[in-house]
Short mmCIF file of N, CA and C in Angstrom, two decimals:
data_model
loop_
_atom_site.label_atom_id
_atom_site.label_comp_id
_atom_site.label_asym_id
_atom_site.label_seq_id
_atom_site.Cartn_x
_atom_site.Cartn_y
_atom_site.Cartn_z
N MET A 1 26.00 54.41 -48.05
CA MET A 1 27.36 55.34 -47.85
C MET A 1 28.18 55.07 -48.04
N THR A 2 29.05 55.49 -49.21
CA THR A 2 30.56 54.65 -49.79
C THR A 2 31.56 54.79 -48.82
N ASN A 3 32.12 54.29 -49.22
CA ASN A 3 33.79 54.61 -48.20
C ASN A 3 34.23 56.12 -48.41
N LEU A 4 34.20 56.94 -49.62
CA LEU A 4 34.17 57.93 -49.61
C LEU A 4 33.28 59.14 -49.53
N ASP A 5 32.09 58.74 -49.35
CA ASP A 5 31.38 59.47 -48.32
C ASP A 5 31.68 59.62 -46.94
N ALA A 6 31.71 58.39 -46.21
CA ALA A 6 32.20 58.23 -45.03
C ALA A 6 33.72 58.86 -44.92
N ALA A 7 34.22 59.09 -45.89
CA ALA A 7 35.71 59.66 -45.65
C ALA A 7 35.42 61.19 -45.69
N LEU A 8 34.33 61.54 -46.27
CA LEU A 8 34.47 63.28 -46.19
C LEU A 8 34.08 63.98 -45.06
N LEU A 9 32.87 63.13 -44.44
CA LEU A 9 32.37 63.43 -43.19
C LEU A 9 33.08 64.34 -41.89
N PRO A 10 33.74 63.21 -41.55
CA PRO A 10 35.24 64.16 -40.47
C PRO A 10 35.53 65.33 -41.49
N ILE A 11 35.97 65.29 -42.66
CA ILE A 11 36.12 66.49 -43.01
C ILE A 11 35.82 67.85 -43.04
N LEU A 12 34.54 67.58 -42.90
CA LEU A 12 33.48 68.76 -43.21
C LEU A 12 33.29 69.23 -41.76
N ASP A 13 32.66 67.87 -40.92
CA ASP A 13 32.60 68.14 -39.12
C ASP A 13 33.89 69.49 -38.78
N SER A 14 35.34 69.03 -39.07
CA SER A 14 36.47 69.98 -38.95
C SER A 14 36.15 71.35 -39.31
N ILE A 15 35.80 71.45 -40.30
CA ILE A 15 35.75 72.52 -40.88
C ILE A 15 34.53 73.24 -40.05
N GLN A 16 33.32 72.45 -39.84
CA GLN A 16 32.42 73.04 -39.21
C GLN A 16 32.81 73.60 -37.92
N ALA A 17 33.82 72.90 -37.10
CA ALA A 17 34.33 73.17 -35.44
C ALA A 17 35.36 74.45 -35.93
N GLN A 18 35.53 74.83 -36.68
CA GLN A 18 37.05 75.52 -36.96
C GLN A 18 36.14 77.03 -37.30
N ILE A 19 35.24 77.18 -38.63
CA ILE A 19 33.73 78.42 -39.00
C ILE A 19 32.96 77.83 -38.65
N ASN A 20 32.21 79.17 -38.20
CA ASN A 20 30.35 78.38 -38.12
C ASN A 20 29.81 79.53 -39.77
N VAL A 21 30.69 79.41 -40.57
CA VAL A 21 29.98 80.13 -41.92
C VAL A 21 29.18 79.53 -42.50
N PHE A 22 29.08 78.47 -42.46
CA PHE A 22 28.16 77.20 -43.43
C PHE A 22 26.80 76.95 -42.80
N THR A 23 25.96 77.45 -43.02
CA THR A 23 24.66 76.80 -42.75
C THR A 23 24.05 75.54 -43.34
N GLN A 24 24.19 75.26 -44.68
CA GLN A 24 23.80 74.07 -45.55
C GLN A 24 24.95 73.43 -46.02
N VAL A 25 25.50 72.32 -45.40
CA VAL A 25 26.74 71.59 -45.47
C VAL A 25 25.99 70.18 -46.42
N TYR A 26 26.93 69.82 -47.50
CA TYR A 26 26.50 68.29 -47.62
C TYR A 26 28.03 67.85 -47.90
N GLY A 27 27.48 66.23 -48.28
CA GLY A 27 28.84 65.60 -48.79
C GLY A 27 29.17 65.94 -50.05
N ARG A 28 29.21 64.91 -51.05
CA ARG A 28 29.28 64.71 -51.93
C ARG A 28 28.43 64.92 -52.73
N LEU A 29 27.79 65.64 -53.47
CA LEU A 29 26.82 65.59 -54.38
C LEU A 29 27.08 65.20 -56.29
N ARG A 30 25.93 65.07 -56.53
CA ARG A 30 25.87 64.61 -57.80
C ARG A 30 25.37 65.53 -58.95
N ILE A 31 25.68 65.90 -59.73
CA ILE A 31 25.49 66.56 -60.91
C ILE A 31 24.71 65.96 -62.03
N GLU A 32 23.39 66.46 -62.04
CA GLU A 32 22.41 66.31 -62.94
C GLU A 32 22.03 67.22 -63.91
N MET A 33 21.28 66.85 -65.13
CA MET A 33 20.31 68.14 -65.70
C MET A 33 19.00 68.43 -64.86
N VAL A 34 19.05 69.84 -64.08
CA VAL A 34 17.72 69.70 -64.03
C VAL A 34 16.80 71.16 -64.02
N LYS A 35 15.41 70.95 -64.68
CA LYS A 35 14.72 71.85 -64.72
C LYS A 35 13.42 72.81 -64.26
N GLY A 36 13.56 73.89 -64.02
CA GLY A 36 12.48 74.67 -63.76
C GLY A 36 12.82 75.03 -62.06
N VAL A 37 14.09 75.16 -61.62
CA VAL A 37 14.83 75.45 -60.37
C VAL A 37 14.69 77.16 -59.85
N ASP A 38 15.07 77.41 -60.47
CA ASP A 38 14.86 79.32 -60.30
C ASP A 38 13.77 79.67 -59.61
N ASN A 39 14.35 80.05 -58.51
CA ASN A 39 12.55 80.65 -57.46
C ASN A 39 12.25 82.33 -58.57
N LEU A 40 13.29 82.86 -59.10
CA LEU A 40 12.89 84.60 -59.67
C LEU A 40 12.00 83.93 -60.83
N VAL A 41 11.10 84.75 -61.18
CA VAL A 41 10.31 84.83 -62.63
C VAL A 41 11.56 85.41 -63.69
N SER A 42 11.86 84.49 -64.39
CA SER A 42 12.66 84.41 -65.24
C SER A 42 12.33 84.05 -67.22
N ILE A 43 12.81 84.25 -67.93
CA ILE A 43 12.71 83.93 -69.13
C ILE A 43 13.11 82.44 -69.35
N ASP A 44 14.34 81.91 -68.57
CA ASP A 44 14.36 80.84 -69.00
C ASP A 44 14.75 79.81 -68.01
N LYS A 45 13.87 80.17 -66.95
CA LYS A 45 13.52 79.59 -65.47
C LYS A 45 13.37 77.68 -65.92
N ASP A 46 12.63 77.42 -67.14
CA ASP A 46 12.54 76.48 -67.92
C ASP A 46 13.60 75.44 -68.48
N LYS A 47 14.53 76.18 -68.41
CA LYS A 47 15.84 75.78 -69.00
C LYS A 47 16.38 74.40 -68.11
N PRO A 48 16.66 73.60 -69.13
CA PRO A 48 17.34 72.56 -68.50
C PRO A 48 18.96 73.09 -67.79
N ARG A 49 19.71 72.49 -66.60
CA ARG A 49 20.44 73.25 -65.67
C ARG A 49 21.46 72.31 -65.58
N LYS A 50 22.61 72.07 -65.76
CA LYS A 50 23.50 71.09 -64.82
C LYS A 50 23.62 71.59 -63.29
N LEU A 51 23.08 70.78 -62.58
CA LEU A 51 23.48 71.19 -61.26
C LEU A 51 23.48 70.51 -60.02
N PRO A 52 24.19 70.51 -58.82
CA PRO A 52 24.54 69.62 -58.10
C PRO A 52 22.82 69.29 -57.36
N VAL A 53 22.81 67.92 -56.95
CA VAL A 53 21.48 67.14 -56.48
C VAL A 53 21.96 66.58 -54.97
N TYR A 54 20.97 66.82 -54.20
CA TYR A 54 20.67 65.58 -52.88
C TYR A 54 19.71 65.01 -52.96
N TRP A 55 19.69 63.38 -52.57
CA TRP A 55 18.80 62.51 -52.85
C TRP A 55 17.85 62.81 -51.34
N ASP A 56 16.56 63.20 -51.02
CA ASP A 56 15.92 63.44 -50.26
C ASP A 56 15.26 62.53 -49.87
N GLN A 57 15.48 61.88 -48.76
CA GLN A 57 14.92 60.52 -48.62
C GLN A 57 13.18 60.72 -48.50
N THR A 58 12.85 61.74 -47.69
CA THR A 58 11.55 61.95 -47.21
C THR A 58 10.72 61.86 -48.40
N LYS A 59 11.12 63.05 -49.20
CA LYS A 59 10.28 63.53 -50.33
C LYS A 59 10.51 62.55 -51.41
N LYS A 60 11.49 61.44 -51.53
CA LYS A 60 12.23 60.39 -52.87
C LYS A 60 12.24 61.15 -54.09
N ARG A 61 13.24 62.63 -54.03
CA ARG A 61 13.89 63.31 -54.93
C ARG A 61 14.83 63.79 -54.51
N SER A 62 15.53 63.88 -56.12
CA SER A 62 16.51 65.04 -55.95
C SER A 62 16.81 66.35 -56.09
N ILE A 63 16.91 66.90 -55.29
CA ILE A 63 16.65 68.53 -54.30
C ILE A 63 17.63 69.22 -55.15
N PRO A 64 17.70 69.94 -56.19
CA PRO A 64 18.68 71.22 -56.59
C PRO A 64 19.75 71.93 -55.23
N ILE A 65 20.94 72.23 -55.55
CA ILE A 65 21.43 72.99 -54.68
C ILE A 65 21.77 73.60 -55.17
N LEU A 66 21.24 75.36 -54.88
CA LEU A 66 21.50 76.44 -55.20
C LEU A 66 22.19 77.65 -54.33
N PRO A 67 23.36 78.38 -54.42
CA PRO A 67 23.41 79.70 -53.72
C PRO A 67 22.05 80.41 -53.26
N ASP A 68 22.23 80.41 -52.08
CA ASP A 68 20.94 81.62 -51.72
C ASP A 68 21.58 82.12 -50.55
N GLN A 69 21.07 83.58 -50.63
CA GLN A 69 21.19 84.24 -49.58
C GLN A 69 20.36 84.43 -48.12
N LYS A 70 18.87 83.66 -48.39
CA LYS A 70 18.77 83.53 -47.49
C LYS A 70 18.46 82.51 -46.29
N LYS A 71 19.27 81.33 -46.88
CA LYS A 71 19.82 79.95 -46.47
C LYS A 71 21.24 80.07 -45.94
N GLY A 72 22.04 81.40 -46.68
CA GLY A 72 23.16 81.41 -45.60
C GLY A 72 24.61 80.49 -46.73
N GLY A 73 25.75 80.01 -46.00
CA GLY A 73 26.58 79.74 -46.00
C GLY A 73 26.66 78.31 -46.86
N LEU A 74 27.44 77.68 -47.84
CA LEU A 74 27.18 76.47 -48.93
C LEU A 74 28.11 75.87 -48.62
N LEU A 75 28.41 74.66 -48.67
CA LEU A 75 29.23 73.63 -48.70
C LEU A 75 29.37 72.44 -49.10
N PHE A 76 30.18 71.96 -50.27
CA PHE A 76 29.91 70.68 -50.49
C PHE A 76 31.34 70.41 -51.05
N PHE A 77 31.81 69.07 -52.06
CA PHE A 77 32.23 68.47 -52.54
C PHE A 77 31.54 68.18 -53.89
N VAL A 78 32.18 67.97 -55.19
CA VAL A 78 31.89 66.90 -56.43
C VAL A 78 32.96 66.27 -56.87
N THR A 79 32.39 65.56 -57.18
CA THR A 79 33.79 64.72 -57.93
C THR A 79 34.40 65.15 -59.29
N THR A 80 35.58 65.45 -59.70
CA THR A 80 35.94 66.12 -60.77
C THR A 80 36.39 64.87 -61.83
N GLY A 81 36.70 63.60 -61.53
CA GLY A 81 37.31 62.77 -62.55
C GLY A 81 36.82 61.35 -61.92
N ALA A 82 37.49 60.13 -63.08
CA ALA A 82 37.44 58.91 -62.08
C ALA A 82 38.51 58.84 -60.87
N VAL A 83 37.93 57.73 -60.40
CA VAL A 83 38.69 56.85 -59.31
C VAL A 83 39.60 56.39 -59.78
N LYS A 84 41.37 56.77 -59.16
CA LYS A 84 42.22 56.12 -59.74
C LYS A 84 42.37 54.94 -58.67
N VAL A 85 42.91 53.92 -58.93
CA VAL A 85 43.24 52.68 -58.03
C VAL A 85 44.73 52.76 -57.96
N VAL A 86 45.41 52.50 -56.49
CA VAL A 86 46.33 52.84 -56.73
C VAL A 86 47.31 51.70 -55.85
N ASN A 87 47.75 50.77 -56.24
CA ASN A 87 48.03 49.82 -55.21
C ASN A 87 50.03 49.43 -55.57
N PRO A 88 50.20 49.30 -54.49
CA PRO A 88 52.31 49.23 -54.63
C PRO A 88 52.53 48.29 -55.36
N GLU A 89 52.28 46.67 -54.89
CA GLU A 89 52.65 45.78 -55.65
C GLU A 89 51.67 44.79 -56.00
N PRO A 90 51.99 44.02 -57.30
CA PRO A 90 51.05 42.74 -57.52
C PRO A 90 50.79 42.13 -56.15
N GLY A 91 49.61 41.82 -55.76
CA GLY A 91 48.99 41.43 -54.74
C GLY A 91 48.86 41.54 -53.04
N TRP A 92 48.98 42.69 -53.70
CA TRP A 92 49.05 43.77 -52.35
C TRP A 92 47.45 43.91 -52.00
N VAL A 93 46.59 43.64 -52.49
CA VAL A 93 45.30 43.58 -52.07
C VAL A 93 45.00 42.31 -51.07
N ILE A 94 45.41 40.92 -51.99
CA ILE A 94 44.90 39.95 -51.09
C ILE A 94 45.83 39.63 -49.95
N GLN A 95 47.04 40.36 -50.11
CA GLN A 95 47.80 40.15 -48.59
C GLN A 95 47.00 41.12 -47.56
N THR A 96 46.98 42.69 -47.57
CA THR A 96 46.26 43.66 -46.94
C THR A 96 45.26 43.39 -46.71
N GLN A 97 44.04 43.15 -48.01
CA GLN A 97 42.79 42.80 -47.42
C GLN A 97 42.44 44.66 -47.65
N THR A 98 42.98 45.63 -48.54
CA THR A 98 43.02 47.13 -48.39
C THR A 98 42.87 47.21 -49.61
N GLN A 99 42.47 47.94 -50.19
CA GLN A 99 42.77 48.98 -51.89
C GLN A 99 42.79 50.58 -51.21
N THR A 100 43.94 51.13 -52.04
CA THR A 100 44.25 52.32 -51.92
C THR A 100 43.83 53.03 -53.31
N LYS A 101 42.98 54.13 -53.06
CA LYS A 101 42.29 54.92 -54.22
C LYS A 101 42.29 56.23 -54.16
N GLN A 102 42.50 56.84 -55.18
CA GLN A 102 42.60 58.38 -55.42
C GLN A 102 41.54 58.85 -55.91
N TYR A 103 40.44 60.28 -55.31
CA TYR A 103 39.44 60.61 -55.71
C TYR A 103 40.03 61.61 -55.75
N PRO A 104 39.20 62.15 -57.07
CA PRO A 104 39.87 64.02 -57.72
C PRO A 104 38.42 64.60 -57.28
N LEU A 105 38.62 65.30 -56.40
CA LEU A 105 37.23 66.16 -56.47
C LEU A 105 37.42 68.06 -56.03
N ALA A 106 36.52 68.53 -55.96
CA ALA A 106 36.03 69.98 -55.75
C ALA A 106 35.79 70.40 -54.46
N LEU A 107 36.04 70.88 -53.39
CA LEU A 107 34.97 71.08 -52.49
C LEU A 107 34.57 72.80 -53.10
N LEU A 108 33.33 72.95 -52.64
CA LEU A 108 32.77 74.33 -53.12
C LEU A 108 32.23 75.09 -52.41
N ALA A 109 32.56 76.53 -52.17
CA ALA A 109 32.56 77.17 -50.87
C ALA A 109 31.84 78.24 -51.21
N TRP A 110 30.73 78.76 -50.53
CA TRP A 110 29.66 80.11 -50.73
C TRP A 110 29.33 80.76 -49.44
N TRP A 111 29.74 81.97 -49.22
CA TRP A 111 29.11 82.81 -48.13
C TRP A 111 28.34 84.19 -48.41
N ASP A 112 28.49 84.63 -47.23
CA ASP A 112 28.08 86.46 -47.66
C ASP A 112 29.15 86.83 -46.32
N SER A 113 30.16 87.27 -46.67
CA SER A 113 31.02 87.98 -45.92
C SER A 113 30.63 88.77 -45.26
N SER A 114 29.55 89.93 -45.55
CA SER A 114 28.74 90.69 -44.40
C SER A 114 28.36 90.22 -43.11
N LYS A 115 27.92 89.19 -43.32
CA LYS A 115 27.29 88.48 -41.97
C LYS A 115 28.35 87.30 -41.16
N GLN A 116 29.20 87.14 -41.64
CA GLN A 116 30.36 86.62 -40.28
C GLN A 116 31.35 87.51 -40.47
N ALA A 117 32.33 86.96 -39.67
CA ALA A 117 33.34 87.84 -38.72
C ALA A 117 34.41 87.33 -39.16
N PHE A 118 34.71 86.25 -39.84
CA PHE A 118 36.07 85.48 -41.24
C PHE A 118 36.13 86.09 -42.45
N SER A 119 37.26 86.18 -42.77
CA SER A 119 37.75 87.01 -43.82
C SER A 119 37.89 85.48 -44.80
N ARG A 120 38.01 86.06 -46.31
CA ARG A 120 37.96 84.45 -47.36
C ARG A 120 39.44 84.06 -46.88
N GLU A 121 40.46 84.37 -46.69
CA GLU A 121 41.82 83.88 -46.18
C GLU A 121 41.35 83.27 -44.93
N GLN A 122 40.88 83.65 -43.88
CA GLN A 122 40.75 82.87 -42.79
C GLN A 122 39.25 81.33 -43.09
N VAL A 123 39.07 81.52 -43.50
CA VAL A 123 37.73 80.10 -43.89
C VAL A 123 38.73 79.55 -44.93
N GLN A 124 39.49 79.96 -46.09
CA GLN A 124 40.14 79.17 -46.74
C GLN A 124 41.38 78.36 -46.03
N LEU A 125 42.05 78.87 -45.29
CA LEU A 125 42.64 78.58 -44.16
C LEU A 125 42.17 77.50 -43.36
N ALA A 126 41.34 77.36 -43.26
CA ALA A 126 40.53 76.44 -42.04
C ALA A 126 39.89 74.93 -42.81
N ILE A 127 39.72 75.58 -44.35
CA ILE A 127 39.12 74.32 -44.97
C ILE A 127 40.51 73.67 -45.56
N GLU A 128 41.22 73.97 -45.70
CA GLU A 128 42.84 73.46 -46.26
C GLU A 128 43.80 72.72 -45.30
N THR A 129 43.38 73.44 -43.74
CA THR A 129 43.55 72.32 -42.38
C THR A 129 42.83 71.08 -42.33
N ALA A 130 41.38 71.59 -42.48
CA ALA A 130 40.79 70.47 -42.29
C ALA A 130 40.72 69.53 -43.64
N LEU A 131 40.97 69.79 -44.58
CA LEU A 131 41.40 68.80 -45.39
C LEU A 131 42.83 68.36 -45.75
N GLY A 132 43.93 68.94 -45.08
CA GLY A 132 45.22 68.20 -45.04
C GLY A 132 45.05 67.33 -43.58
N SER A 133 44.32 67.30 -42.68
CA SER A 133 44.67 66.96 -41.39
C SER A 133 43.75 65.60 -41.17
N CYS A 134 42.67 65.54 -41.74
CA CYS A 134 41.68 64.21 -41.89
C CYS A 134 42.16 63.12 -42.90
N PHE A 135 42.64 63.25 -44.02
CA PHE A 135 43.54 62.35 -44.92
C PHE A 135 44.45 62.77 -44.95
N ASP A 136 45.03 62.10 -46.63
CA ASP A 136 46.25 62.28 -47.27
C ASP A 136 45.03 63.01 -48.67
N TRP A 137 45.38 64.48 -48.61
CA TRP A 137 44.74 65.46 -49.30
C TRP A 137 45.92 66.16 -49.76
N GLN A 138 45.59 66.41 -51.36
CA GLN A 138 46.92 67.40 -52.25
C GLN A 138 46.08 68.26 -52.71
N THR A 139 46.48 69.42 -52.70
CA THR A 139 45.21 70.17 -53.59
C THR A 139 46.24 70.74 -54.83
N GLU A 140 45.43 71.21 -55.67
CA GLU A 140 45.96 70.89 -56.91
C GLU A 140 45.81 72.34 -57.30
N SER A 141 44.21 73.00 -57.14
CA SER A 141 44.30 74.61 -57.73
C SER A 141 43.34 75.06 -56.51
N ILE A 142 43.08 76.14 -56.44
CA ILE A 142 42.24 77.40 -55.63
C ILE A 142 41.70 78.36 -56.44
N GLU A 143 40.40 78.28 -56.60
CA GLU A 143 39.57 79.57 -57.65
C GLU A 143 39.34 80.21 -56.80
N ASP A 144 39.08 81.88 -56.54
CA ASP A 144 38.44 82.44 -55.62
C ASP A 144 37.86 83.89 -56.30
N GLN A 145 38.35 84.05 -57.54
CA GLN A 145 37.51 85.25 -58.10
C GLN A 145 36.11 85.39 -58.83
N LEU A 146 36.41 84.79 -59.75
CA LEU A 146 34.85 84.51 -60.96
C LEU A 146 34.05 83.53 -60.82
N ALA A 147 32.75 83.79 -60.36
CA ALA A 147 32.04 82.68 -59.91
C ALA A 147 32.05 81.88 -61.46
N THR A 148 31.78 82.20 -62.29
CA THR A 148 32.11 81.33 -63.21
C THR A 148 33.15 80.39 -62.94
N ARG A 149 34.34 80.58 -62.72
CA ARG A 149 35.41 79.48 -63.00
C ARG A 149 35.10 78.60 -61.34
N VAL A 150 34.41 79.41 -60.26
CA VAL A 150 34.40 78.96 -59.01
C VAL A 150 33.13 77.89 -59.31
N PHE A 151 32.34 78.32 -59.15
CA PHE A 151 31.46 76.83 -59.59
C PHE A 151 31.11 76.65 -61.73
N ARG A 152 32.90 76.25 -61.91
CA ARG A 152 32.60 75.37 -63.45
C ARG A 152 31.75 74.61 -63.41
N ASP A 153 31.46 73.98 -64.72
CA ASP A 153 31.03 73.02 -64.69
C ASP A 153 29.41 72.38 -64.31
N LEU A 154 29.13 73.62 -63.53
CA LEU A 154 27.52 73.97 -63.36
C LEU A 154 26.91 75.55 -63.89
N ASP A 155 25.87 74.75 -63.98
CA ASP A 155 25.03 75.83 -64.89
C ASP A 155 24.41 76.73 -64.28
N TYR A 156 24.77 77.75 -62.93
CA TYR A 156 23.85 78.39 -62.45
C TYR A 156 23.43 79.77 -62.87
N ASP A 157 22.38 80.53 -62.87
CA ASP A 157 22.33 81.44 -63.45
C ASP A 157 22.97 82.85 -62.91
N PHE A 158 24.09 82.78 -63.64
CA PHE A 158 24.81 84.01 -63.68
C PHE A 158 24.46 85.26 -63.72
N THR A 159 23.72 85.39 -65.20
CA THR A 159 23.30 86.66 -65.59
C THR A 159 22.31 87.39 -64.55
N ASN A 160 21.66 86.90 -63.98
CA ASN A 160 20.47 87.44 -62.50
C ASN A 160 20.79 87.04 -61.39
N HIS A 161 22.00 86.60 -61.05
CA HIS A 161 22.03 86.81 -60.09
C HIS A 161 23.98 87.04 -59.43
N GLY A 162 24.07 87.51 -58.59
CA GLY A 162 25.20 88.12 -58.36
C GLY A 162 25.64 87.10 -57.45
N TYR A 163 26.19 85.89 -57.97
CA TYR A 163 26.70 84.86 -56.84
C TYR A 163 28.10 85.20 -56.01
N LEU A 164 28.69 85.64 -56.67
CA LEU A 164 30.60 86.31 -56.25
C LEU A 164 30.23 87.98 -56.30
N MET A 165 29.60 88.66 -55.86
CA MET A 165 29.05 89.82 -55.88
C MET A 165 29.64 90.63 -54.31
N ASN A 166 30.25 91.37 -54.03
CA ASN A 166 30.38 91.48 -52.90
C ASN A 166 28.94 91.90 -51.93
N PRO A 167 28.69 91.56 -50.88
CA PRO A 167 29.50 91.10 -49.80
C PRO A 167 29.55 89.41 -50.04
N PHE A 168 29.03 88.55 -51.37
CA PHE A 168 29.39 87.27 -51.37
C PHE A 168 30.55 86.89 -51.74
N VAL A 169 31.12 85.54 -50.91
CA VAL A 169 32.48 85.32 -51.51
C VAL A 169 32.28 83.60 -51.78
N GLY A 170 33.16 83.24 -52.72
CA GLY A 170 33.13 81.93 -52.82
C GLY A 170 34.52 81.53 -53.15
N LEU A 171 34.63 79.86 -53.01
CA LEU A 171 36.73 78.85 -53.01
C LEU A 171 35.70 77.86 -53.60
N ARG A 172 36.89 77.67 -54.67
CA ARG A 172 36.72 76.14 -55.36
C ARG A 172 38.29 75.57 -54.78
N ILE A 173 38.19 74.55 -54.23
CA ILE A 173 39.36 74.23 -53.97
C ILE A 173 39.72 72.46 -54.36
N GLU A 174 40.42 72.47 -55.70
CA GLU A 174 40.29 70.93 -56.04
C GLU A 174 41.44 70.69 -55.40
N GLY A 175 41.82 69.59 -55.68
CA GLY A 175 42.67 68.05 -54.97
C GLY A 175 42.16 66.80 -55.73
N THR A 176 43.31 66.07 -55.08
CA THR A 176 43.08 64.52 -55.04
C THR A 176 42.47 64.08 -53.30
N LEU A 177 41.84 63.00 -52.83
CA LEU A 177 42.05 62.83 -51.78
C LEU A 177 42.18 61.11 -51.66
N THR A 178 43.15 60.86 -51.26
CA THR A 178 44.00 59.17 -51.19
C THR A 178 43.24 58.70 -49.71
N VAL A 179 42.59 57.42 -50.34
CA VAL A 179 41.75 56.82 -49.11
C VAL A 179 42.27 55.30 -49.24
N VAL A 180 42.64 54.36 -48.01
CA VAL A 180 43.01 53.39 -47.68
C VAL A 180 41.64 52.50 -47.61
N GLU A 181 40.91 51.58 -48.45
CA GLU A 181 39.83 51.40 -48.02
C GLU A 181 39.92 49.24 -47.54
N SER A 182 39.00 49.06 -46.86
CA SER A 182 39.23 47.67 -46.82
C SER A 182 38.01 46.91 -47.04
N LEU A 183 38.12 46.09 -47.45
CA LEU A 183 38.09 45.13 -48.41
C LEU A 183 37.14 44.12 -47.52
N CYS A 184 37.42 44.09 -46.42
CA CYS A 184 36.31 43.19 -45.49
C CYS A 184 35.35 43.45 -45.16
N ASN A 185 34.42 43.12 -44.70
CA ASN A 185 32.94 43.08 -44.20
C ASN A 185 33.00 43.49 -42.84
N SER A 186 32.82 44.32 -42.07
CA SER A 186 32.85 44.07 -40.79
C SER A 186 31.38 44.10 -40.14
#
């Protein structure tokens, strides 16, 4: 587990403690080209798709993550750019044995609002509170209208699936997470 992944766990735990909307909660997922993952019989099910995946230790393979009305709410992070190392002055790392990094991230959330007692605004507030209370988080944008924008850079099958049609709701909260990492092995 990386320092970033360890930093994301308290955020996800805080969101889960405030609202019970999400049944599928993942940390940071990699984006990979995946082939043949569509559950429905469709003309392009063997088309390679750019999807978030997690590594299944028991099956020893990457598992694609898809919105699924049977499995319930979905919550995960993706990296949206390169990590920026920020040190206030020369020699800072040597003196403090720490390094400050800024991670550009997007938190993607998707759920069935008909099965939950929480409005989209309540879920968004809980997520933003968790993001701001755990670490130094700077929100840069929030998207909640179109599936193609909430899930941008991912190749979900928007033609055959109404991912953000009522009663399904989605959020994409992009920002920068600043984490001070220790360089000492403990």
